[in-house]
Amino acid sequence: MSDMKLAIMGAAGRMGRELIRAVHETEGCVVAGGTESPGSGAVGHDLGELAGVGALGVSVTDEPLELFARIDGILDFTVPAASLAFAELAAQARIVHVMGTTGFTSDDEKKIEAAARHAAIVKAGNMSLGVNLLNALIKKVARALDEDFDIEVLEMHHRDKVDAPSGTALMLGEAAAEGRGIDLQARSVRSREGHTGARKRGDIGFATLRGGSVVGEHTVIFAADGERLELTHKAADRGIFSRGGVKAALWASGKPPGLYSMMDVLGI
């Protein structure tokens, strides 16, 4: 069986370079292309040299349409507008789309679901093994503990992150809501300021911190009278996300069209 030909969207960014390195180091797949936006200084540069792994003989392009016709899948950790455009192209080309982008609106999610009718899309707010195990634990704990335990989700990321709460925080909040059998949209509290009154029983709160070069830290707190349970994941290396993305792409190769998650990939 030939190696899976993968392209990296946003190849010159921090995650893009991590993804290039991860594909290059993983058996069963090869770096077959990469994109950047028109006008980027990275266009035309060798992908391997961008990632520090030596020349690979594959250059960055700003024309994804031509690229999608000759690859087997894409790794996409970009921004919502770009990911939606890539999802449409991947659906037309019937290739695998691994989507680690966060910050989608409800309308965006519907467009992704439509694209997944024609392509295998693996979408997750976080691609790491540890976070997805944490997600499964959160759901079980929330199911086991009643509303005497208040749920709060705390997350911290680097100063340059543009969306809040993080996609991972929302994923963990959704797991807690599923465990409780409630609608997260209806019961989540995204900010508190001023005289807010007492905390409503059964709500799920979110708190966001930004600063420095923090890769990602997430804690879900279950707090009751006299006791508190905290479940935490701390990421120190972006490589955990890129390796998870490559694992997802290889898993999705040959899968029928559909919208999958890392829970599917890991069999959790």
PDB file of C-alpha atoms in Angstrom:
ATOM      1  CA  MET A   1       0.000   0.000   0.000  1.00  0.00           C
ATOM      2  CA  SER A   2       1.361   3.422  -0.938  1.00  0.00           C
ATOM      3  CA  ASP A   3       1.884   6.138   1.642  1.00  0.00           C
ATOM      4  CA  MET A   4      -0.992   8.534   2.299  1.00  0.00           C
ATOM      5  CA  LYS A   5      -0.314  11.870   0.601  1.00  0.00           C
ATOM      6  CA  LEU A   6      -1.073  14.659   3.081  1.00  0.00           C
ATOM      7  CA  ALA A   7      -1.063  18.432   2.687  1.00  0.00           C
ATOM      8  CA  ILE A   8      -0.786  20.969   5.478  1.00  0.00           C
ATOM      9  CA  MET A   9      -2.996  24.045   5.434  1.00  0.00           C
ATOM     10  CA  GLY A  10      -1.408  27.180   6.884  1.00  0.00           C
ATOM     11  CA  ALA A  11       1.944  25.480   6.502  1.00  0.00           C
ATOM     12  CA  ALA A  12       4.088  28.425   7.609  1.00  0.00           C
ATOM     13  CA  GLY A  13       2.381  28.938  10.979  1.00  0.00           C
ATOM     14  CA  ARG A  14       3.483  27.407  14.273  1.00  0.00           C
ATOM     15  CA  MET A  15       1.065  24.499  14.022  1.00  0.00           C
ATOM     16  CA  GLY A  16       1.688  24.158  10.294  1.00  0.00           C
ATOM     17  CA  ARG A  17       5.387  23.576  10.874  1.00  0.00           C
ATOM     18  CA  GLU A  18       4.631  21.118  13.658  1.00  0.00           C
ATOM     19  CA  LEU A  19       2.330  19.226  11.307  1.00  0.00           C
ATOM     20  CA  ILE A  20       4.988  19.085   8.583  1.00  0.00           C
ATOM     21  CA  ARG A  21       7.430  17.577  11.062  1.00  0.00           C
ATOM     22  CA  ALA A  22       4.847  15.093  12.350  1.00  0.00           C
ATOM     23  CA  VAL A  23       3.931  13.855   8.854  1.00  0.00           C
ATOM     24  CA  HIS A  24       7.597  13.620   7.882  1.00  0.00           C
ATOM     25  CA  GLU A  25       8.379  11.518  10.973  1.00  0.00           C
ATOM     26  CA  THR A  26       5.360   9.176  10.712  1.00  0.00           C
ATOM     27  CA  GLU A  27       5.370   5.943   8.738  1.00  0.00           C
ATOM     28  CA  GLY A  28       2.554   5.486   6.255  1.00  0.00           C
ATOM     29  CA  CYS A  29       2.272   9.090   5.078  1.00  0.00           C
ATOM     30  CA  VAL A  30       4.272  11.733   3.223  1.00  0.00           C
ATOM     31  CA  VAL A  31       4.242  15.521   2.972  1.00  0.00           C
ATOM     32  CA  ALA A  32       2.650  16.076  -0.438  1.00  0.00           C
ATOM     33  CA  GLY A  33       1.883  19.790  -0.270  1.00  0.00           C
ATOM     34  CA  GLY A  34       0.978  22.792   1.798  1.00  0.00           C
ATOM     35  CA  THR A  35      -0.849  26.068   1.440  1.00  0.00           C
ATOM     36  CA  GLU A  36      -0.593  29.646   2.604  1.00  0.00           C
ATOM     37  CA  SER A  37      -2.714  32.678   1.811  1.00  0.00           C
ATOM     38  CA  PRO A  38      -1.935  34.702  -1.330  1.00  0.00           C
ATOM     39  CA  GLY A  39       0.802  37.224  -0.667  1.00  0.00           C
ATOM     40  CA  SER A  40       2.443  35.159   2.075  1.00  0.00           C
ATOM     41  CA  GLY A  41       6.223  35.238   1.977  1.00  0.00           C
ATOM     42  CA  ALA A  42       6.226  31.465   2.458  1.00  0.00           C
ATOM     43  CA  VAL A  43       4.673  30.745  -0.960  1.00  0.00           C
ATOM     44  CA  GLY A  44       7.202  28.917  -3.121  1.00  0.00           C
ATOM     45  CA  HIS A  45       9.375  27.852  -0.195  1.00  0.00           C
ATOM     46  CA  ASP A  46      10.181  24.205   0.450  1.00  0.00           C
ATOM     47  CA  LEU A  47       7.958  22.756   3.179  1.00  0.00           C
ATOM     48  CA  GLY A  48      10.761  20.744   4.732  1.00  0.00           C
ATOM     49  CA  GLU A  49      13.008  23.781   5.020  1.00  0.00           C
ATOM     50  CA  LEU A  50      10.186  25.739   6.671  1.00  0.00           C
ATOM     51  CA  ALA A  51       9.854  23.011   9.296  1.00  0.00           C
ATOM     52  CA  GLY A  52      13.583  22.500   9.769  1.00  0.00           C
ATOM     53  CA  VAL A  53      13.691  18.903   8.508  1.00  0.00           C
ATOM     54  CA  GLY A  54      15.629  19.544   5.309  1.00  0.00           C
ATOM     55  CA  ALA A  55      14.402  19.989   1.755  1.00  0.00           C
ATOM     56  CA  LEU A  56      11.518  17.710   0.764  1.00  0.00           C
ATOM     57  CA  GLY A  57      11.132  18.881  -2.814  1.00  0.00           C
ATOM     58  CA  VAL A  58       7.569  20.098  -2.126  1.00  0.00           C
ATOM     59  CA  SER A  59       6.722  23.806  -2.153  1.00  0.00           C
ATOM     60  CA  VAL A  60       4.066  25.937  -0.466  1.00  0.00           C
ATOM     61  CA  THR A  61       1.280  27.025  -2.806  1.00  0.00           C
ATOM     62  CA  ASP A  62      -1.485  29.610  -2.611  1.00  0.00           C
ATOM     63  CA  GLU A  63      -3.681  27.634  -5.050  1.00  0.00           C
ATOM     64  CA  PRO A  64      -5.398  24.852  -3.057  1.00  0.00           C
ATOM     65  CA  LEU A  65      -7.708  23.776  -5.886  1.00  0.00           C
ATOM     66  CA  GLU A  66      -4.879  22.262  -7.909  1.00  0.00           C
ATOM     67  CA  LEU A  67      -3.338  20.713  -4.802  1.00  0.00           C
ATOM     68  CA  PHE A  68      -6.536  18.987  -3.659  1.00  0.00           C
ATOM     69  CA  ALA A  69      -6.740  17.088  -6.956  1.00  0.00           C
ATOM     70  CA  ARG A  70      -3.545  15.102  -6.240  1.00  0.00           C
ATOM     71  CA  ILE A  71      -3.549  14.358  -2.486  1.00  0.00           C
ATOM     72  CA  ASP A  72      -5.341  11.957  -0.146  1.00  0.00           C
ATOM     73  CA  GLY A  73      -6.028  14.271   2.759  1.00  0.00           C
ATOM     74  CA  ILE A  74      -5.394  17.594   4.473  1.00  0.00           C
ATOM     75  CA  LEU A  75      -4.400  18.648   7.973  1.00  0.00           C
ATOM     76  CA  ASP A  76      -6.132  21.912   8.793  1.00  0.00           C
ATOM     77  CA  PHE A  77      -5.461  23.895  11.984  1.00  0.00           C
ATOM     78  CA  THR A  78      -6.222  27.331  10.554  1.00  0.00           C
ATOM     79  CA  VAL A  79      -9.137  29.741  11.062  1.00  0.00           C
ATOM     80  CA  PRO A  80     -12.896  29.170  10.600  1.00  0.00           C
ATOM     81  CA  ALA A  81     -13.298  31.007   7.282  1.00  0.00           C
ATOM     82  CA  ALA A  82     -10.395  29.119   5.718  1.00  0.00           C
ATOM     83  CA  SER A  83     -11.484  25.768   7.144  1.00  0.00           C
ATOM     84  CA  LEU A  84     -14.980  26.160   5.681  1.00  0.00           C
ATOM     85  CA  ALA A  85     -13.493  26.835   2.245  1.00  0.00           C
ATOM     86  CA  PHE A  86     -11.172  23.830   2.604  1.00  0.00           C
ATOM     87  CA  ALA A  87     -14.093  21.644   3.720  1.00  0.00           C
ATOM     88  CA  GLU A  88     -15.959  22.470   0.519  1.00  0.00           C
ATOM     89  CA  LEU A  89     -12.915  21.660  -1.615  1.00  0.00           C
ATOM     90  CA  ALA A  90     -12.236  18.436   0.298  1.00  0.00           C
ATOM     91  CA  ALA A  91     -15.853  17.390  -0.212  1.00  0.00           C
ATOM     92  CA  GLN A  92     -15.548  17.980  -3.951  1.00  0.00           C
ATOM     93  CA  ALA A  93     -12.278  16.028  -4.099  1.00  0.00           C
ATOM     94  CA  ARG A  94     -13.594  13.274  -1.758  1.00  0.00           C
ATOM     95  CA  ILE A  95     -10.457  13.399   0.396  1.00  0.00           C
ATOM     96  CA  VAL A  96      -9.882  13.183   4.149  1.00  0.00           C
ATOM     97  CA  HIS A  97     -10.115  16.451   6.082  1.00  0.00           C
ATOM     98  CA  VAL A  98      -8.632  16.568   9.594  1.00  0.00           C
ATOM     99  CA  MET A  99      -9.917  19.757  11.196  1.00  0.00           C
ATOM    100  CA  GLY A 100      -8.342  21.078  14.378  1.00  0.00           C
ATOM    101  CA  THR A 101      -9.649  24.605  13.875  1.00  0.00           C
ATOM    102  CA  THR A 102     -11.785  26.139  16.646  1.00  0.00           C
ATOM    103  CA  GLY A 103     -14.131  29.123  16.958  1.00  0.00           C
ATOM    104  CA  PHE A 104     -16.932  27.990  14.629  1.00  0.00           C
ATOM    105  CA  THR A 105     -20.451  29.424  14.820  1.00  0.00           C
ATOM    106  CA  SER A 106     -23.574  27.257  14.755  1.00  0.00           C
ATOM    107  CA  ASP A 107     -24.041  28.165  11.065  1.00  0.00           C
ATOM    108  CA  ASP A 108     -20.445  27.109  10.385  1.00  0.00           C
ATOM    109  CA  GLU A 109     -21.118  23.751  12.033  1.00  0.00           C
ATOM    110  CA  LYS A 110     -24.034  23.140   9.665  1.00  0.00           C
ATOM    111  CA  LYS A 111     -21.780  23.787   6.668  1.00  0.00           C
ATOM    112  CA  ILE A 112     -19.220  21.324   8.024  1.00  0.00           C
ATOM    113  CA  GLU A 113     -21.949  18.711   8.492  1.00  0.00           C
ATOM    114  CA  ALA A 114     -23.003  19.257   4.861  1.00  0.00           C
ATOM    115  CA  ALA A 115     -19.415  18.784   3.646  1.00  0.00           C
ATOM    116  CA  ALA A 116     -19.146  15.579   5.701  1.00  0.00           C
ATOM    117  CA  ARG A 117     -21.807  14.004   3.512  1.00  0.00           C
ATOM    118  CA  HIS A 118     -19.162  13.784   0.786  1.00  0.00           C
ATOM    119  CA  ALA A 119     -15.852  13.477   2.661  1.00  0.00           C
ATOM    120  CA  ALA A 120     -14.482  11.908   5.828  1.00  0.00           C
ATOM    121  CA  ILE A 121     -13.970  14.799   8.241  1.00  0.00           C
ATOM    122  CA  VAL A 122     -12.298  14.268  11.604  1.00  0.00           C
ATOM    123  CA  LYS A 123     -13.063  17.349  13.675  1.00  0.00           C
ATOM    124  CA  ALA A 124     -11.943  17.941  17.250  1.00  0.00           C
ATOM    125  CA  GLY A 125     -11.310  20.927  19.484  1.00  0.00           C
ATOM    126  CA  ASN A 126      -8.192  19.099  20.621  1.00  0.00           C
ATOM    127  CA  MET A 127      -6.313  16.239  18.972  1.00  0.00           C
ATOM    128  CA  SER A 128      -4.262  15.053  21.948  1.00  0.00           C
ATOM    129  CA  LEU A 129      -4.737  11.617  23.485  1.00  0.00           C
ATOM    130  CA  GLY A 130      -4.713  13.006  27.023  1.00  0.00           C
ATOM    131  CA  VAL A 131      -7.417  15.595  26.407  1.00  0.00           C
ATOM    132  CA  ASN A 132      -9.702  13.081  24.751  1.00  0.00           C
ATOM    133  CA  LEU A 133      -9.277  10.676  27.663  1.00  0.00           C
ATOM    134  CA  LEU A 134     -10.055  13.608  29.966  1.00  0.00           C
ATOM    135  CA  ASN A 135     -13.170  14.304  27.894  1.00  0.00           C
ATOM    136  CA  ALA A 136     -14.398  10.754  28.479  1.00  0.00           C
ATOM    137  CA  LEU A 137     -13.687  11.042  32.214  1.00  0.00           C
ATOM    138  CA  ILE A 138     -15.539  14.361  32.488  1.00  0.00           C
ATOM    139  CA  LYS A 139     -18.671  12.838  31.006  1.00  0.00           C
ATOM    140  CA  LYS A 140     -18.563   9.937  33.474  1.00  0.00           C
ATOM    141  CA  VAL A 141     -17.905  12.151  36.493  1.00  0.00           C
ATOM    142  CA  ALA A 142     -20.680  14.571  35.540  1.00  0.00           C
ATOM    143  CA  ARG A 143     -23.068  11.642  35.214  1.00  0.00           C
ATOM    144  CA  ALA A 144     -22.057  10.301  38.624  1.00  0.00           C
ATOM    145  CA  LEU A 145     -22.261  13.595  40.558  1.00  0.00           C
ATOM    146  CA  ASP A 146     -25.552  15.454  40.927  1.00  0.00           C
ATOM    147  CA  GLU A 147     -26.145  19.207  40.846  1.00  0.00           C
ATOM    148  CA  ASP A 148     -24.828  19.587  44.389  1.00  0.00           C
ATOM    149  CA  PHE A 149     -21.510  19.715  42.508  1.00  0.00           C
ATOM    150  CA  ASP A 150     -21.100  22.955  40.553  1.00  0.00           C
ATOM    151  CA  ILE A 151     -19.093  22.604  37.321  1.00  0.00           C
ATOM    152  CA  GLU A 152     -16.535  25.205  36.249  1.00  0.00           C
ATOM    153  CA  VAL A 153     -14.179  24.984  33.250  1.00  0.00           C
ATOM    154  CA  LEU A 154     -10.927  26.948  33.497  1.00  0.00           C
ATOM    155  CA  GLU A 155      -8.560  27.330  30.547  1.00  0.00           C
ATOM    156  CA  MET A 156      -5.347  29.217  29.812  1.00  0.00           C
ATOM    157  CA  HIS A 157      -3.528  29.758  26.518  1.00  0.00           C
ATOM    158  CA  HIS A 158      -0.791  31.924  25.018  1.00  0.00           C
ATOM    159  CA  ARG A 159      -1.356  35.623  24.438  1.00  0.00           C
ATOM    160  CA  ASP A 160      -1.902  35.216  20.672  1.00  0.00           C
ATOM    161  CA  LYS A 161      -4.911  32.900  20.814  1.00  0.00           C
ATOM    162  CA  VAL A 162      -7.859  34.693  19.229  1.00  0.00           C
ATOM    163  CA  ASP A 163     -10.941  32.691  20.304  1.00  0.00           C
ATOM    164  CA  ALA A 164     -12.378  32.231  23.792  1.00  0.00           C
ATOM    165  CA  PRO A 165     -13.356  29.997  25.427  1.00  0.00           C
ATOM    166  CA  SER A 166     -10.997  27.604  23.694  1.00  0.00           C
ATOM    167  CA  GLY A 167     -12.373  24.833  21.535  1.00  0.00           C
ATOM    168  CA  THR A 168     -11.066  22.338  24.072  1.00  0.00           C
ATOM    169  CA  ALA A 169     -12.823  24.107  26.935  1.00  0.00           C
ATOM    170  CA  LEU A 170     -16.084  23.985  25.017  1.00  0.00           C
ATOM    171  CA  MET A 171     -15.517  20.313  24.194  1.00  0.00           C
ATOM    172  CA  LEU A 172     -15.007  19.535  27.891  1.00  0.00           C
ATOM    173  CA  GLY A 173     -18.038  21.623  28.813  1.00  0.00           C
ATOM    174  CA  GLU A 174     -20.103  19.717  26.272  1.00  0.00           C
ATOM    175  CA  ALA A 175     -18.922  16.428  27.790  1.00  0.00           C
ATOM    176  CA  ALA A 176     -20.026  17.619  31.230  1.00  0.00           C
ATOM    177  CA  ALA A 177     -23.380  18.738  29.834  1.00  0.00           C
ATOM    178  CA  GLU A 178     -23.919  15.373  28.143  1.00  0.00           C
ATOM    179  CA  GLY A 179     -23.098  13.628  31.388  1.00  0.00           C
ATOM    180  CA  ARG A 180     -25.682  15.770  33.169  1.00  0.00           C
ATOM    181  CA  GLY A 181     -28.230  15.446  30.375  1.00  0.00           C
ATOM    182  CA  ILE A 182     -28.514  19.201  29.834  1.00  0.00           C
ATOM    183  CA  ASP A 183     -28.117  21.625  26.921  1.00  0.00           C
ATOM    184  CA  LEU A 184     -24.769  23.404  27.226  1.00  0.00           C
ATOM    185  CA  GLN A 185     -25.902  26.399  25.184  1.00  0.00           C
ATOM    186  CA  ALA A 186     -28.801  26.984  27.544  1.00  0.00           C
ATOM    187  CA  ARG A 187     -26.868  26.381  30.760  1.00  0.00           C
ATOM    188  CA  SER A 188     -23.368  27.781  30.153  1.00  0.00           C
ATOM    189  CA  VAL A 189     -22.065  30.992  31.715  1.00  0.00           C
ATOM    190  CA  ARG A 190     -19.271  32.513  29.639  1.00  0.00           C
ATOM    191  CA  SER A 191     -18.461  35.609  31.701  1.00  0.00           C
ATOM    192  CA  ARG A 192     -19.145  37.201  35.074  1.00  0.00           C
ATOM    193  CA  GLU A 193     -18.804  40.867  35.951  1.00  0.00           C
ATOM    194  CA  GLY A 194     -20.394  43.178  38.486  1.00  0.00           C
ATOM    195  CA  HIS A 195     -23.262  42.181  40.756  1.00  0.00           C
ATOM    196  CA  THR A 196     -24.178  38.867  39.147  1.00  0.00           C
ATOM    197  CA  GLY A 197     -26.165  37.386  41.992  1.00  0.00           C
ATOM    198  CA  ALA A 198     -25.743  33.868  43.306  1.00  0.00           C
ATOM    199  CA  ARG A 199     -24.604  31.095  41.010  1.00  0.00           C
ATOM    200  CA  LYS A 200     -27.540  29.217  39.465  1.00  0.00           C
ATOM    201  CA  ARG A 201     -27.729  25.565  40.368  1.00  0.00           C
ATOM    202  CA  GLY A 202     -26.847  23.319  37.421  1.00  0.00           C
ATOM    203  CA  ASP A 203     -25.043  25.939  35.302  1.00  0.00           C
ATOM    204  CA  ILE A 204     -21.637  25.218  33.744  1.00  0.00           C
ATOM    205  CA  GLY A 205     -19.227  28.140  34.038  1.00  0.00           C
ATOM    206  CA  PHE A 206     -16.244  29.036  31.865  1.00  0.00           C
ATOM    207  CA  ALA A 207     -13.223  31.132  32.804  1.00  0.00           C
ATOM    208  CA  THR A 208     -10.549  32.207  30.310  1.00  0.00           C
ATOM    209  CA  LEU A 209      -6.936  33.222  30.930  1.00  0.00           C
ATOM    210  CA  ARG A 210      -4.487  34.471  28.304  1.00  0.00           C
ATOM    211  CA  GLY A 211      -0.772  35.179  28.657  1.00  0.00           C
ATOM    212  CA  GLY A 212       2.803  34.313  27.805  1.00  0.00           C
ATOM    213  CA  SER A 213       3.567  31.252  25.714  1.00  0.00           C
ATOM    214  CA  VAL A 214       1.241  28.761  27.441  1.00  0.00           C
ATOM    215  CA  VAL A 215       0.448  25.986  24.950  1.00  0.00           C
ATOM    216  CA  GLY A 216      -2.771  24.963  26.685  1.00  0.00           C
ATOM    217  CA  GLU A 217      -4.038  24.169  30.174  1.00  0.00           C
ATOM    218  CA  HIS A 218      -7.553  22.987  31.032  1.00  0.00           C
ATOM    219  CA  THR A 219      -9.131  22.187  34.380  1.00  0.00           C
ATOM    220  CA  VAL A 220     -12.691  21.053  35.014  1.00  0.00           C
ATOM    221  CA  ILE A 221     -13.753  21.667  38.611  1.00  0.00           C
ATOM    222  CA  PHE A 222     -16.594  19.869  40.396  1.00  0.00           C
ATOM    223  CA  ALA A 223     -17.216  21.877  43.557  1.00  0.00           C
ATOM    224  CA  ALA A 224     -19.664  20.958  46.342  1.00  0.00           C
ATOM    225  CA  ASP A 225     -20.032  21.951  49.985  1.00  0.00           C
ATOM    226  CA  GLY A 226     -16.897  20.801  51.760  1.00  0.00           C
ATOM    227  CA  GLU A 227     -15.156  19.095  48.818  1.00  0.00           C
ATOM    228  CA  ARG A 228     -13.834  19.766  45.334  1.00  0.00           C
ATOM    229  CA  LEU A 229     -12.697  17.498  42.507  1.00  0.00           C
ATOM    230  CA  GLU A 230     -10.393  18.911  39.816  1.00  0.00           C
ATOM    231  CA  LEU A 231      -9.418  17.143  36.588  1.00  0.00           C
ATOM    232  CA  THR A 232      -6.580  18.818  34.686  1.00  0.00           C
ATOM    233  CA  HIS A 233      -4.640  18.479  31.455  1.00  0.00           C
ATOM    234  CA  LYS A 234      -1.526  20.557  30.701  1.00  0.00           C
ATOM    235  CA  ALA A 235       0.082  20.637  27.272  1.00  0.00           C
ATOM    236  CA  ALA A 236       3.753  21.603  27.109  1.00  0.00           C
ATOM    237  CA  ASP A 237       4.415  20.750  23.459  1.00  0.00           C
ATOM    238  CA  ARG A 238       2.333  21.447  20.349  1.00  0.00           C
ATOM    239  CA  GLY A 239       3.655  18.185  18.982  1.00  0.00           C
ATOM    240  CA  ILE A 240       0.933  16.295  20.872  1.00  0.00           C
ATOM    241  CA  PHE A 241      -1.704  17.992  18.701  1.00  0.00           C
ATOM    242  CA  SER A 242       0.133  17.462  15.415  1.00  0.00           C
ATOM    243  CA  ARG A 243       0.818  13.792  16.141  1.00  0.00           C
ATOM    244  CA  GLY A 244      -2.845  13.323  16.996  1.00  0.00           C
ATOM    245  CA  GLY A 245      -3.840  15.001  13.738  1.00  0.00           C
ATOM    246  CA  VAL A 246      -1.653  12.678  11.696  1.00  0.00           C
ATOM    247  CA  LYS A 247      -3.037   9.665  13.577  1.00  0.00           C
ATOM    248  CA  ALA A 248      -6.546  10.886  12.734  1.00  0.00           C
ATOM    249  CA  ALA A 249      -5.716  11.233   9.037  1.00  0.00           C
ATOM    250  CA  LEU A 250      -4.314   7.714   8.801  1.00  0.00           C
ATOM    251  CA  TRP A 251      -7.329   6.346  10.678  1.00  0.00           C
ATOM    252  CA  ALA A 252      -9.766   8.140   8.349  1.00  0.00           C
ATOM    253  CA  SER A 253      -8.116   6.862   5.162  1.00  0.00           C
ATOM    254  CA  GLY A 254     -10.649   4.625   3.446  1.00  0.00           C
ATOM    255  CA  LYS A 255     -13.462   5.525   5.850  1.00  0.00           C
ATOM    256  CA  PRO A 256     -16.851   6.450   4.340  1.00  0.00           C
ATOM    257  CA  PRO A 257     -17.951  10.085   4.324  1.00  0.00           C
ATOM    258  CA  GLY A 258     -19.039  11.340   7.715  1.00  0.00           C
ATOM    259  CA  LEU A 259     -18.243  13.649  10.593  1.00  0.00           C
ATOM    260  CA  TYR A 260     -15.915  11.884  13.029  1.00  0.00           C
ATOM    261  CA  SER A 261     -14.177  12.907  16.252  1.00  0.00           C
ATOM    262  CA  MET A 262     -10.976  11.932  18.024  1.00  0.00           C
ATOM    263  CA  MET A 263     -13.131   9.743  20.245  1.00  0.00           C
ATOM    264  CA  ASP A 264     -13.856   7.682  17.113  1.00  0.00           C
ATOM    265  CA  VAL A 265     -10.174   7.624  16.191  1.00  0.00           C
ATOM    266  CA  LEU A 266      -9.142   6.432  19.647  1.00  0.00           C
ATOM    267  CA  GLY A 267     -12.071   4.051  20.044  1.00  0.00           C
ATOM    268  CA  ILE A 268     -13.139   5.661  23.315  1.00  0.00           C
TER     269      ILE A 268
END
